C-alpha cells in the first residue's frame, strides 16, 4: 500500500506553484513572458498591454508568481524588469508528484 502521507507532503510542497498556475491572468502573464523570451525581462507596462489588467492587478499577480518561484525581477534605476526564473525545481517537484500518482493509479488499475 502506498504511503499517502508522503504524497500529501509532496502536494503541500507544490501547492503554491499550482495555485499560481491556476489563475487565467497569471497564465497570461507567464505566456507573455515566454513570448518575450528575454533574460533582460519586461516592464509592467508591456504586461498591462498584453493582459488588459491594471498596474496594481499586475503587481499583485507578479507577487504571487514571485512567491511561487516562477517569476523574478531586476532593477535598472527606478524600473523593474520581470522575467521567468530559470530555476525549474518547482516544476521538477510537480513532475515527481505526478509520476508517483500515476504509478499508484496504474497499479490500482491492474489489480
GROMACS .gro file of C-alpha atoms in nm:
model
  111
    1UNK     CA    1   0.000   0.000   0.000
    2UNK     CA    2   0.142   0.341  -0.093
    3UNK     CA    3   0.240   0.593   0.170
    4UNK     CA    4  -0.023   0.860   0.119
    5UNK     CA    5   0.119   1.082   0.394
    6UNK     CA    6   0.430   1.129   0.176
    7UNK     CA    7   0.206   1.217  -0.117
    8UNK     CA    8   0.021   1.468   0.098
    9UNK     CA    9   0.352   1.630   0.194
   10UNK     CA   10   0.463   1.634  -0.170
   11UNK     CA   11   0.137   1.801  -0.269
   12UNK     CA   12   0.174   2.062   0.005
   13UNK     CA   13   0.521   2.144  -0.130
   14UNK     CA   14   0.382   2.227  -0.475
   15UNK     CA   15   0.054   2.388  -0.365
   16UNK     CA   16   0.176   2.750  -0.408
   17UNK     CA   17   0.307   2.661  -0.752
   18UNK     CA   18  -0.027   2.505  -0.850
   19UNK     CA   19  -0.225   2.800  -0.713
   20UNK     CA   20  -0.008   3.041  -0.908
   21UNK     CA   21  -0.064   2.846  -1.230
   22UNK     CA   22  -0.438   2.810  -1.171
   23UNK     CA   23  -0.531   3.170  -1.244
   24UNK     CA   24  -0.601   3.281  -1.603
   25UNK     CA   25  -0.443   3.623  -1.551
   26UNK     CA   26  -0.123   3.470  -1.418
   27UNK     CA   27  -0.127   3.224  -1.707
   28UNK     CA   28  -0.147   3.521  -1.946
   29UNK     CA   29   0.149   3.684  -1.771
   30UNK     CA   30   0.353   3.364  -1.796
   31UNK     CA   31   0.268   3.329  -2.166
   32UNK     CA   32   0.366   3.693  -2.228
   33UNK     CA   33   0.698   3.640  -2.050
   34UNK     CA   34   0.756   3.324  -2.256
   35UNK     CA   35   0.680   3.517  -2.575
   36UNK     CA   36   0.932   3.782  -2.480
   37UNK     CA   37   1.194   3.510  -2.424
   38UNK     CA   38   1.433   3.761  -2.278
   39UNK     CA   39   1.659   3.729  -1.977
   40UNK     CA   40   1.657   4.107  -1.950
   41UNK     CA   41   1.287   4.099  -1.864
   42UNK     CA   42   0.996   4.326  -1.942
   43UNK     CA   43   0.828   4.609  -1.757
   44UNK     CA   44   0.478   4.611  -1.616
   45UNK     CA   45   0.355   4.836  -1.899
   46UNK     CA   46   0.404   4.555  -2.153
   47UNK     CA   47   0.222   4.315  -1.922
   48UNK     CA   48  -0.072   4.552  -1.875
   49UNK     CA   49  -0.100   4.589  -2.253
   50UNK     CA   50  -0.093   4.211  -2.301
   51UNK     CA   51  -0.347   4.132  -2.028
   52UNK     CA   52  -0.570   4.441  -2.012
   53UNK     CA   53  -0.518   4.446  -1.635
   54UNK     CA   54  -0.434   4.749  -1.424
   55UNK     CA   55  -0.085   4.806  -1.288
   56UNK     CA   56  -0.194   4.718  -0.931
   57UNK     CA   57  -0.355   4.396  -1.057
   58UNK     CA   58  -0.040   4.303  -1.250
   59UNK     CA   59   0.171   4.381  -0.942
   60UNK     CA   60  -0.048   4.151  -0.731
   61UNK     CA   61  -0.020   3.866  -0.982
   62UNK     CA   62   0.356   3.917  -1.015
   63UNK     CA   63   0.389   3.890  -0.636
   64UNK     CA   64   0.202   3.559  -0.639
   65UNK     CA   65   0.424   3.435  -0.922
   66UNK     CA   66   0.737   3.552  -0.740
   67UNK     CA   67   0.627   3.378  -0.419
   68UNK     CA   68   0.574   3.059  -0.620
   69UNK     CA   69   0.929   3.092  -0.759
   70UNK     CA   70   0.807   3.129  -1.117
   71UNK     CA   71   0.898   3.493  -1.181
   72UNK     CA   72   1.179   3.716  -1.065
   73UNK     CA   73   1.285   4.071  -1.142
   74UNK     CA   74   1.583   4.300  -1.153
   75UNK     CA   75   1.604   4.674  -1.113
   76UNK     CA   76   1.757   4.914  -1.360
   77UNK     CA   77   1.747   5.254  -1.198
   78UNK     CA   78   1.387   5.305  -1.091
   79UNK     CA   79   1.247   5.047  -1.333
   80UNK     CA   80   1.171   4.683  -1.258
   81UNK     CA   81   1.209   4.420  -1.528
   82UNK     CA   82   1.028   4.089  -1.479
   83UNK     CA   83   1.131   3.754  -1.625
   84UNK     CA   84   1.068   3.383  -1.580
   85UNK     CA   85   1.309   3.221  -1.339
   86UNK     CA   86   1.546   2.965  -1.480
   87UNK     CA   87   1.519   2.755  -1.164
   88UNK     CA   88   1.291   2.466  -1.254
   89UNK     CA   89   1.296   2.297  -0.912
   90UNK     CA   90   0.925   2.364  -0.855
   91UNK     CA   91   0.841   2.211  -1.192
   92UNK     CA   92   1.055   1.910  -1.104
   93UNK     CA   93   0.871   1.870  -0.772
   94UNK     CA   94   0.539   1.874  -0.955
   95UNK     CA   95   0.663   1.622  -1.211
   96UNK     CA   96   0.782   1.393  -0.932
   97UNK     CA   97   0.447   1.417  -0.756
   98UNK     CA   98   0.256   1.341  -1.076
   99UNK     CA   99   0.484   1.047  -1.152
  100UNK     CA  100   0.413   0.897  -0.808
  101UNK     CA  101   0.037   0.944  -0.850
  102UNK     CA  102   0.047   0.793  -1.199
  103UNK     CA  103   0.233   0.486  -1.069
  104UNK     CA  104  -0.025   0.438  -0.792
  105UNK     CA  105  -0.316   0.476  -1.034
  106UNK     CA  106  -0.157   0.238  -1.284
  107UNK     CA  107  -0.104  -0.026  -1.014
  108UNK     CA  108  -0.465   0.010  -0.895
  109UNK     CA  109  -0.597  -0.034  -1.250
  110UNK     CA  110  -0.400  -0.355  -1.292
  111UNK     CA  111  -0.542  -0.507  -0.973
   0.00000   0.00000   0.00000
